[in-house]
Amino acid sequence: MTATGQARRPLIVADSMTAGYELERERKLLTALEGVSLTVHEGEFLVLVGPSGCGKTTFINVIAGLVKPWAGTVTFDGKPIDGPGEDRSMVFQDYAIMPWRTVEHNIQLPFELRPHNFSKAEVAEKVQDIIEDVGLVGFEKSFPYELSGGMRQRVGLARAMVTQPKVLLADEPFGAVDAMTREVLQAQLEALVMNAGQTVVFITHSIDEAIALGDRIAVISNRPGKVREIVEVDMERPRLAEGEITSHPRYGELREHLWNLVKDEALGAQDAHHDDSETTGDPRLDRLSTSPATTMDPGI
Amino acid sequence: MTQKVNSQEPTSKKSTDGAALTAQPRIKDAEWTWARIWTRYRFAIVTVINLTVFFIIWQLLAHFEVIGPHLIFPTFTDTLRALKIGWLGGQADDGTSFELLRDFVIAKNAWESLQRYAISMFIAIGIGIPIGLAMGGFKWVDAILSPYVWTLSSLPRLAIYAPLVMIMGIGESIKYALIILTAIFPVIINTWAGVKTTEQSLINAARVFGAGRAQIYKKVVLPYTLPFVVSGIQLSLSRGLIGVVIVEFLTGASTLGGLGWLIFRSASAFNSALTYASLMSLAVFALILVQGTRSMEAKIAPWRQVSKT
Ligand SMILES: Nc1ncnc2c1ncn2[C@@H]1O[C@H](COP(=O)(O)OP(=O)(O)O)[C@@H](O)[C@H]1O
Ligand SMILES: [Mg+2]
């Protein structure tokens, strides 16, 4: 997994890529990333850190094929990215698992959405295997609302890994999970990924998490985001299987270096004013409560 | 084998609570004290006392004609008698009752109303859901229908009865049209709101894992919208009931105009016992309807209940 020293094959290549959003209500364009050039090598674990609102999610969404860049190119395996593909899976910050599906049905969703050649029994076996890998045994028939945040993200992770994708994209997957569960999940992720030899692009706002997981750490500057520096983490794996990673001799140096980089950016950050509550921008909806049992209907 | 045991764990976790209760040695009958009976049945006891007091006060008020003469305010016992004749038959024989109070008169009119109500609701829900889905899913459908839906749904429905009656007269079809118009909007608006508020991150997840437009609708938007539709239906059901009563109030039928008609007709004929008997019948039906549909959303979409708290 540590690709250092081996011949590294570029897998995802962003070349002076610019991306952003049309703000419909304010009728203007918002540039999230400007001229980003970054290469993700096959089999590496690349971590993106940077101040909030600098465009990390946008970058990972471009790779996922959810957001189209305005300018520049992003290629996957030499071909321009045009929409999502089965070689790329994603773990979301807010889990994004279907609340009406049980754990096992959530995890088997990728097999329902894309054509494949596996029999029903084979799919069931893959689902069961990954359930064991992420530690969800006994919760196959549970619904997400019956699970803790950490358990929910295990479902998200299992759903992303069940198809053994070439690339795993993870957008602050453990951001909303409590510290203890987070360490367990990090170790689990490291083990899973080392096992399958996946390429990973992982976003975090935690420097410790970045050092714990990353082969390389790309520090993104303030919006519009650019790659400010790439830091190699020259620490052998597995790092999280046992013992405290913080006692590693390289740890302190790396942490300080990264902290200085990130601190500059964080201090310079303008407040990103896009609220994450996905509004539809429809004023009629604002007057409705999100609870379905209310309408403005006056009755008779 | 181990998998099988494991897979039952979450459900058995719930049932163990119940099992633990039954597994415990039962408290012997001898230990049934008044305090115990009280803690267990206090709600039922209070309700019985409450209603008894209510009916006694009613009886006294009517008997001594405090509120008005019997023509206006019937005794509880007269109302019970009207209920019995109206539902179960047994002609009034003391000559005091008015022409309207005939055997089964409430039952027949209730059946009339129920049919009208059921058909109208069936149509209202049957066209309301597709309209809501189409408005939520297609921008241009939304743009075209939106002015009508929002104007009509904000307007007190009673106001559009007059022009509609002018056009169609008081035939049977106008009754259905008015009830449907009264009831349909909560279904439309809730369905629309469900589609519109479907979480973007769930849609993104579906796209990442390969969903096209049709699959996004089938696998994300529709399941997400279902609980919205259900509570829209709940609201529409009670709106529809209002519609039935008003429509029957407006119709000038001479016989068998429905339960709403019977209430108003008997009142204008000063058969107050029949009015109150019909009203009580309607109240019981409405109560059953509301209570019956109340837990519908919780059953269909338990995740919404939890995320609300
Ligand atoms: N769907 C969207 N519509 C409009 N603006 C957005 C949207 N998503 C993100 N943005 C804006 O783009 C910028 C970058 O956002 P994002 O990529 O989410 O940053 P990060 O993940 O680094 O916090 C922010 O200013 C944010 O407000
Ligand atoms: Mg983000």
XYZ file of C-alpha atoms and ligand atoms in Angstrom:
637
model
C 0.000 0.000 0.000
C 2.760 2.449 0.762
C 3.679 3.194 -2.785
C 6.836 5.026 -1.875
C 9.750 3.573 -3.754
C 7.673 1.601 -6.239
C 6.870 2.840 -9.694
C 3.732 4.824 -9.081
C 1.106 4.777 -11.767
C -1.076 7.880 -11.941
C -4.719 6.864 -11.626
C -6.631 10.092 -11.159
C -5.118 13.189 -12.702
C -6.553 16.663 -12.244
C -4.961 19.232 -14.521
C -5.559 22.926 -13.779
C -9.128 22.108 -12.921
C -11.626 24.804 -11.965
C -15.042 24.029 -10.526
C -17.821 25.819 -8.696
C -21.513 26.425 -8.424
C -24.198 28.621 -9.874
C -25.916 30.393 -7.028
C -29.419 30.574 -8.415
C -30.903 32.881 -5.846
C -28.058 35.367 -5.914
C -27.573 34.958 -9.660
C -23.829 34.642 -9.530
C -21.120 32.067 -9.891
C -19.092 30.788 -6.973
C -15.670 29.410 -7.763
C -14.860 26.651 -5.305
C -11.629 25.368 -6.820
C -9.334 27.228 -9.167
C -6.604 25.673 -11.256
C -6.125 22.561 -9.159
C -3.533 20.105 -10.412
C -3.214 16.941 -8.387
C -2.347 13.352 -9.156
C -3.644 10.376 -7.223
C -1.461 7.314 -7.750
C -2.737 3.798 -7.955
C -2.903 2.156 -4.551
C -2.124 5.243 -2.513
C -4.042 6.740 0.362
C -4.325 10.443 -0.331
C -5.735 12.702 2.346
C -7.060 16.198 1.691
C -7.019 18.716 4.508
C -7.928 22.356 4.426
C -10.155 24.986 5.986
C -13.874 24.471 5.746
C -15.375 25.794 2.547
C -12.136 25.527 0.567
C -13.586 23.069 -1.909
C -12.556 19.635 -0.616
C -16.023 18.193 -1.053
C -16.254 19.764 -4.470
C -13.000 18.100 -5.489
C -14.088 14.665 -4.340
C -17.476 15.165 -6.013
C -15.720 15.949 -9.286
C -13.812 12.681 -9.008
C -17.061 10.889 -8.154
C -18.647 12.349 -11.271
C -21.307 14.271 -9.361
C -19.934 17.715 -10.229
C -18.662 18.727 -13.640
C -15.564 20.941 -13.712
C -15.862 24.286 -15.474
C -12.381 24.221 -16.926
C -9.333 21.976 -17.036
C -9.464 18.194 -17.099
C -9.835 15.349 -14.649
C -9.021 11.917 -15.961
C -9.461 8.511 -14.453
C -7.169 5.842 -15.845
C -6.468 8.172 -18.752
C -10.118 8.793 -19.647
C -11.960 12.000 -18.788
C -14.430 11.519 -15.946
C -17.977 11.643 -17.246
C -20.391 10.826 -14.434
C -20.175 8.174 -11.715
C -18.721 4.769 -12.444
C -18.499 1.437 -10.696
C -14.749 1.821 -10.201
C -15.416 4.670 -7.732
C -17.381 4.320 -4.490
C -18.013 6.938 -1.889
C -18.544 7.302 1.844
C -20.469 10.404 2.822
C -20.070 12.716 5.779
C -23.761 12.456 6.674
C -23.794 8.698 5.943
C -26.420 9.079 3.199
C -27.838 5.647 3.854
C -31.486 5.037 3.083
C -33.498 5.258 6.318
C -36.210 2.931 5.000
C -33.778 0.122 4.254
C -32.346 -2.354 6.703
C -28.589 -2.566 7.124
C -28.231 -5.468 4.706
C -30.529 -3.911 2.136
C -28.575 -0.670 2.294
C -25.361 -2.541 1.729
C -26.712 -4.476 -1.231
C -27.973 -1.292 -2.932
C -24.996 -1.017 -5.338
C -25.885 -4.440 -6.717
C -29.456 -3.308 -7.344
C -28.412 -0.179 -9.162
C -25.761 -1.546 -11.502
C -25.991 -4.610 -13.709
C -23.699 -7.442 -12.610
C -23.222 -11.147 -13.152
C -23.511 -12.374 -9.586
C -26.256 -14.703 -8.492
C -28.515 -13.762 -5.603
C -26.610 -16.110 -3.320
C -23.282 -14.592 -4.326
C -24.532 -11.097 -3.607
C -25.858 -12.214 -0.236
C -22.485 -13.755 0.552
C -20.587 -10.605 -0.387
C -22.942 -8.556 1.743
C -22.502 -10.906 4.683
C -18.706 -10.892 4.291
C -18.457 -7.125 4.365
C -20.884 -6.985 7.295
C -18.440 -9.162 9.195
C -15.484 -7.041 8.090
C -16.961 -3.801 9.374
C -18.359 -5.353 12.539
C -22.086 -5.138 11.893
C -22.866 -8.784 12.584
C -26.159 -9.035 14.444
C -27.497 -5.810 12.966
C -28.319 -7.063 9.468
C -32.043 -6.544 9.957
C -31.792 -3.292 11.905
C -32.883 0.016 10.472
C -30.472 2.967 10.499
C -32.540 4.862 13.065
C -31.892 2.049 15.501
C -28.123 2.494 15.157
C -25.589 4.923 16.577
C -23.701 7.309 14.317
C -20.638 5.091 14.298
C -22.721 2.075 13.325
C -24.414 4.038 10.572
C -21.100 4.996 9.077
C -20.065 1.349 9.170
C -23.068 0.745 6.939
C -21.895 3.551 4.660
C -18.404 2.070 4.563
C -19.703 -1.434 3.917
C -21.917 -0.190 1.091
C -18.950 1.515 -0.520
C -16.627 -1.483 -0.148
C -18.992 -4.339 -0.973
C -18.353 -4.053 -4.712
C -14.567 -3.946 -4.194
C -14.195 -0.702 -6.140
C -10.842 0.440 -7.436
C -11.142 3.766 -5.688
C -12.726 4.682 -2.392
C -13.718 8.307 -1.942
C -14.434 9.406 1.612
C -15.704 12.852 2.570
C -15.038 13.434 6.259
C -16.561 10.039 6.964
C -15.743 10.032 10.667
C -16.342 13.726 11.278
C -19.586 13.197 13.149
C -18.459 10.156 15.113
C -17.272 10.248 18.715
C -13.524 10.065 19.332
C -13.373 6.480 20.529
C -15.480 5.021 17.766
C -13.479 7.110 15.345
C -10.242 5.361 16.285
C -11.822 1.957 15.894
C -13.237 2.926 12.516
C -9.901 4.333 11.358
C -8.157 1.079 12.204
C -10.908 -0.870 10.472
C -10.614 1.273 7.381
C -6.851 0.880 7.275
C -7.179 -2.885 7.528
C -9.898 -3.043 4.869
C -7.994 -0.895 2.444
C -4.633 -2.596 2.982
C -6.362 -5.879 2.347
C -7.982 -4.853 -0.895
C -5.194 -2.583 -2.139
C -7.642 0.219 -2.844
C -6.778 3.713 -3.914
C -8.300 6.113 -1.413
C -9.052 9.816 -1.501
C -9.991 10.849 1.999
C -11.083 14.222 3.340
C -10.672 15.185 6.947
C -10.372 18.312 9.029
C -8.329 16.462 11.627
C -4.560 16.578 11.271
C -4.229 13.531 13.501
C -6.557 11.563 11.302
C -4.656 12.707 8.215
C -1.339 11.477 9.639
C -2.858 8.277 10.922
C -4.281 7.295 7.563
C -2.509 9.070 4.722
C 0.400 8.091 2.504
C 0.352 11.679 1.294
C -1.495 14.675 2.622
C -2.541 17.464 0.295
C -3.134 20.758 2.061
C -5.710 22.844 0.223
C -5.658 26.620 0.492
C -8.600 28.908 1.053
C -11.364 29.299 -1.462
C -10.960 29.279 -4.336
C -8.974 26.216 -3.368
C -5.589 25.252 -4.724
C -3.114 22.618 -3.601
C -0.804 24.463 -1.268
C 1.591 21.657 -0.422
C 1.769 17.898 -0.453
C 3.269 16.199 2.587
C 4.564 12.628 2.453
C 3.854 10.551 5.532
C 6.848 8.270 5.760
C 5.514 5.929 8.410
C 5.165 2.206 7.855
C 1.858 0.311 7.933
C -0.167 -0.935 9.610
C -0.062 2.097 11.836
C -3.290 1.636 13.718
C -3.445 -2.083 14.347
C -1.780 -1.734 17.736
C -0.093 0.848 19.878
C -0.232 4.577 19.885
C 0.641 6.187 16.608
C 1.317 9.404 18.462
C 4.446 7.876 20.007
C 6.028 7.359 16.590
C 9.197 9.461 16.269
C 8.034 11.131 13.026
C 4.644 11.984 14.398
C 5.450 15.183 16.230
C 7.418 16.719 13.370
C 4.732 15.934 10.809
C 2.033 17.253 13.041
C 3.784 20.529 13.642
C 4.558 21.026 9.981
C 0.962 20.338 8.950
C -0.430 22.420 11.740
C 1.544 25.441 10.605
C 0.294 25.034 7.055
C -3.309 24.557 8.050
C -3.248 27.301 10.646
C -2.301 29.917 8.061
C -5.157 28.850 5.874
C -7.663 28.608 8.673
C -6.819 32.110 9.873
C -7.276 33.465 6.373
C -10.553 31.723 5.787
C -13.522 33.883 4.992
C -16.642 32.404 6.363
C -18.160 30.115 3.835
C -21.746 31.202 3.776
C -23.279 28.265 2.032
C -25.339 26.550 4.684
C -25.157 22.811 4.464
C -28.840 22.311 5.079
C -29.768 21.373 1.548
C -32.389 23.977 0.781
C -34.326 23.584 -2.403
C -34.522 27.329 -2.806
C -38.279 27.174 -3.109
C -39.996 29.825 -0.968
C -43.174 27.786 -0.909
C -41.305 25.068 0.929
C -39.915 27.475 3.481
C -43.462 28.171 4.578
C -44.127 24.507 5.075
C -42.663 22.811 8.036
C -40.480 19.881 7.010
C -42.751 17.735 9.059
C -45.133 16.248 6.558
C -48.229 16.623 8.689
C -48.448 20.344 8.155
C -49.730 22.263 5.222
C -50.968 25.791 4.903
C -54.320 24.450 3.898
C -57.031 26.376 5.770
C -59.428 23.415 5.803
C -62.786 24.248 4.395
C -25.675 -21.225 11.757
C -23.980 -18.512 13.730
C -25.150 -16.039 11.145
C -28.704 -17.064 11.668
C -28.490 -16.556 15.395
C -26.783 -13.247 14.870
C -29.294 -11.980 12.417
C -32.044 -12.402 14.951
C -30.288 -10.442 17.591
C -31.740 -6.987 17.019
C -35.312 -8.251 16.926
C -34.835 -10.523 19.893
C -33.416 -7.554 21.739
C -36.821 -5.933 21.492
C -38.804 -9.028 22.327
C -36.737 -9.887 25.373
C -38.316 -6.954 27.174
C -41.720 -8.488 26.632
C -40.431 -11.973 27.359
C -38.894 -10.812 30.581
C -42.244 -9.481 31.696
C -44.125 -12.668 31.013
C -41.316 -14.783 32.395
C -41.550 -13.087 35.743
C -43.786 -14.821 38.253
C -47.219 -13.303 38.008
C -48.470 -11.300 40.899
C -51.061 -13.327 42.748
C -54.681 -12.206 42.646
C -54.612 -11.741 46.376
C -52.139 -8.966 45.910
C -54.537 -6.998 43.778
C -55.131 -3.941 45.871
C -57.206 -0.899 45.047
C -54.019 1.043 44.470
C -52.972 -1.473 41.880
C -56.288 -1.358 40.088
C -56.116 2.408 40.129
C -52.643 2.637 38.615
C -53.543 0.163 35.933
C -56.987 1.393 34.939
C -56.968 5.009 36.025
C -57.354 6.327 32.482
C -60.416 4.187 31.820
C -61.868 4.992 35.238
C -61.406 8.735 34.769
C -62.950 8.581 31.312
C -66.007 6.702 32.531
C -66.522 9.129 35.426
C -65.895 12.085 33.148
C -68.477 10.994 30.569
C -71.019 9.999 33.200
C -70.815 13.439 34.778
C -71.067 15.024 31.338
C -74.229 13.117 30.439
C -75.800 13.763 33.848
C -75.206 17.506 33.511
C -76.599 17.380 29.987
C -79.683 15.550 31.235
C -80.223 18.042 34.061
C -79.708 21.085 31.838
C -82.208 19.733 29.323
C -84.697 18.455 31.842
C -85.024 21.826 33.561
C -84.878 23.590 30.194
C -81.991 25.751 31.296
C -80.635 26.230 27.794
C -83.955 26.205 26.030
C -87.090 24.140 25.464
C -86.772 20.490 24.408
C -87.410 21.554 20.832
C -84.030 23.220 20.916
C -82.074 21.219 23.440
C -83.063 17.563 23.862
C -82.547 15.467 26.963
C -79.851 12.847 26.899
C -82.448 10.104 27.213
C -84.459 11.420 24.258
C -81.260 11.523 22.243
C -80.505 7.928 23.177
C -83.983 6.946 22.084
C -83.518 8.728 18.751
C -80.198 6.942 18.362
C -81.857 3.592 18.973
C -84.676 4.192 16.517
C -82.396 5.795 13.981
C -79.926 2.936 13.992
C -81.840 -0.119 15.127
C -85.438 0.651 14.267
C -88.484 0.264 16.526
C -90.909 3.025 15.594
C -91.533 5.718 18.102
C -94.985 5.010 19.505
C -95.755 7.914 21.806
C -96.670 10.274 19.003
C -94.260 12.923 20.212
C -91.667 12.363 17.548
C -91.694 14.229 14.327
C -92.055 12.800 10.915
C -88.301 12.622 10.293
C -87.554 10.130 13.003
C -88.275 6.880 11.257
C -86.856 3.432 11.660
C -83.221 3.267 10.589
C -83.234 6.886 9.430
C -79.730 7.547 10.783
C -78.352 4.272 9.485
C -79.706 4.876 5.993
C -78.435 8.428 5.805
C -75.068 7.420 7.272
C -74.722 4.764 4.605
C -75.563 7.362 1.978
C -72.872 9.686 3.300
C -70.331 6.937 3.698
C -70.649 5.919 0.056
C -70.334 9.503 -1.093
C -67.360 10.031 1.189
C -65.551 6.845 0.201
C -65.925 7.439 -3.522
C -64.832 11.074 -3.258
C -61.815 10.231 -1.131
C -60.836 7.444 -3.477
C -60.852 9.888 -6.389
C -59.189 12.708 -4.428
C -56.307 10.483 -3.319
C -56.140 8.723 -6.659
C -55.576 11.925 -8.589
C -53.925 13.929 -5.800
C -50.871 11.689 -5.505
C -50.007 11.694 -9.231
C -50.537 15.448 -9.403
C -48.215 15.965 -6.424
C -45.609 13.622 -7.862
C -45.719 15.306 -11.243
C -45.472 18.759 -9.694
C -42.528 17.699 -7.579
C -40.751 15.880 -10.375
C -41.244 18.100 -13.397
C -40.501 21.806 -13.254
C -42.908 22.731 -16.014
C -45.822 20.799 -14.501
C -45.097 22.631 -11.263
C -45.013 25.963 -13.088
C -48.322 25.312 -14.845
C -50.315 23.887 -11.932
C -48.776 25.866 -9.106
C -50.950 29.007 -9.354
C -54.165 26.983 -9.273
C -53.114 24.599 -6.544
C -51.833 27.298 -4.231
C -54.718 29.694 -4.813
C -57.371 27.049 -4.378
C -55.708 25.498 -1.371
C -55.348 28.842 0.407
C -58.898 29.887 -0.398
C -61.625 28.903 2.073
C -63.331 26.213 0.026
C -66.807 27.386 0.921
C -66.222 30.423 -1.303
C -65.830 28.369 -4.480
C -68.980 26.396 -3.815
C -71.236 29.160 -5.058
C -69.762 29.576 -8.555
C -69.508 25.815 -8.950
C -73.104 25.323 -7.933
C -74.101 28.007 -10.429
C -72.439 26.065 -13.201
C -73.448 22.544 -12.310
C -76.554 22.913 -10.185
C -76.973 20.734 -7.131
C -76.687 17.376 -8.851
C -74.898 14.326 -7.599
C -71.772 15.143 -9.632
C -71.393 18.593 -8.072
C -71.403 16.939 -4.654
C -68.466 14.766 -5.598
C -66.690 17.712 -7.208
C -67.057 19.824 -4.079
C -65.955 17.090 -1.677
C -62.959 16.249 -3.840
C -62.058 19.919 -4.103
C -62.281 20.239 -0.340
C -60.142 17.220 0.314
C -57.544 17.007 -2.421
C -55.020 19.694 -1.570
C -53.268 18.231 1.466
C -52.478 15.125 -0.589
C -51.159 17.176 -3.491
C -49.126 19.559 -1.381
C -47.680 16.941 0.937
C -46.703 14.692 -1.945
C -45.115 17.617 -3.722
C -43.263 18.647 -0.560
C -41.988 15.096 -0.079
C -40.541 14.971 -3.580
C -39.072 18.455 -3.246
C -37.418 17.876 0.110
C -35.879 14.510 -0.736
C -32.410 14.732 0.720
C -29.829 15.631 -1.884
C -27.202 13.469 -0.202
C -29.407 10.379 -0.610
C -29.828 11.206 -4.290
C -26.080 11.745 -4.613
C -25.415 8.394 -2.963
C -27.781 6.672 -5.367
C -26.052 8.369 -8.304
C -22.621 7.354 -7.106
C -23.766 3.746 -6.900
C -25.148 3.860 -10.406
C -28.735 5.090 -10.326
C -30.165 6.787 -13.401
C -33.097 9.171 -13.302
C -35.749 6.458 -13.197
C -33.942 4.545 -10.480
C -33.463 7.681 -8.400
C -37.234 8.076 -8.444
C -37.923 4.454 -7.656
C -35.249 3.871 -5.039
C -34.996 7.257 -3.352
C -37.687 9.815 -4.124
C -40.723 7.547 -3.836
C -39.754 5.851 -0.557
C -38.741 9.204 0.864
C -42.077 10.715 -0.152
C -44.274 7.894 1.122
C -44.656 9.135 4.722
C -45.472 12.608 3.394
C -48.192 11.092 1.244
C -49.565 9.179 4.195
C -49.919 12.243 6.378
C -51.370 14.113 3.412
C -53.988 11.387 3.155
C -54.718 11.701 6.866
C -55.343 15.423 6.525
C -57.391 14.943 3.387
C -59.593 12.384 5.104
C -60.683 14.863 7.742
C -61.062 17.642 5.168
C -63.257 15.332 3.138
C -65.503 14.740 6.104
C -66.037 18.482 6.415
C -66.778 18.578 2.711
C -69.425 15.862 2.965
C -71.288 17.657 5.732
C -71.240 20.998 3.956
C -72.291 19.550 0.625
C -75.186 17.761 2.254
C -76.134 20.934 4.064
C -76.326 22.720 0.728
C -78.405 20.086 -1.007
C -82.133 20.473 -0.887
C -82.992 16.767 -0.868
C -86.349 15.924 0.616
C -85.339 12.481 1.828
C -82.112 10.556 2.253
C -79.666 13.422 1.828
C -76.976 11.895 4.028
C -75.944 12.347 7.626
C -75.045 16.016 7.171
C -78.402 16.651 5.566
C -80.149 14.858 8.443
C -78.421 17.012 11.025
C -79.469 20.264 9.423
C -82.872 19.058 8.277
C -83.876 17.749 11.698
C -82.612 20.942 13.300
C -84.745 23.132 11.076
C -87.674 20.835 11.871
C -86.917 21.271 15.584
C -86.430 17.546 16.083
C -83.545 18.266 18.365
C -83.207 14.699 19.651
C -82.580 13.456 16.117
C -80.136 16.297 15.458
C -78.083 15.382 18.491
C -78.324 11.676 17.740
C -77.060 12.222 14.189
C -74.334 14.519 15.422
C -73.176 11.956 17.943
C -73.095 9.315 15.222
C -70.963 11.571 13.056
C -68.667 12.358 15.978
C -68.077 8.686 16.691
C -67.288 8.026 13.030
C -64.882 10.977 12.872
C -63.208 9.854 16.075
C -62.698 6.328 14.776
C -61.350 7.729 11.518
C -58.870 10.057 13.175
C -57.674 7.516 15.701
C -57.490 4.833 13.039
C -55.290 6.844 10.727
C -53.254 8.478 13.439
C -50.586 5.830 13.734
C -50.453 5.218 9.998
C -47.338 7.319 9.478
C -45.562 5.805 12.445
C -46.230 2.332 11.117
C -45.251 3.064 7.548
C -42.189 5.211 8.310
C -40.855 4.569 11.816
C -37.623 6.396 10.990
C -39.437 9.692 10.721
C -40.850 9.417 14.213
C -37.409 8.863 15.663
C -35.638 11.568 13.703
C -38.296 14.075 14.750
C -37.581 13.694 18.433
N -24.417 22.702 -3.841
C -23.785 23.875 -3.672
N -24.328 25.011 -4.175
C -23.712 26.196 -4.029
N -22.549 26.367 -3.392
C -21.947 25.297 -2.867
C -22.539 23.987 -2.973
N -21.722 23.118 -2.353
C -20.686 23.833 -1.883
N -20.807 25.147 -2.188
C -19.858 26.219 -1.862
O -18.634 25.904 -2.464
C -17.563 26.176 -1.598
C -16.760 24.917 -1.367
O -17.579 23.995 -0.706
P -17.084 22.541 -0.295
O -16.487 21.893 -1.472
O -18.241 21.857 0.318
O -15.984 22.854 0.810
P -15.367 21.938 1.935
O -15.830 20.548 1.706
O -13.902 22.102 1.803
O -15.837 22.487 3.240
C -18.173 26.705 -0.312
O -18.076 28.104 -0.332
C -19.596 26.282 -0.383
O -20.394 27.263 0.237
Mg -17.004 19.296 2.899
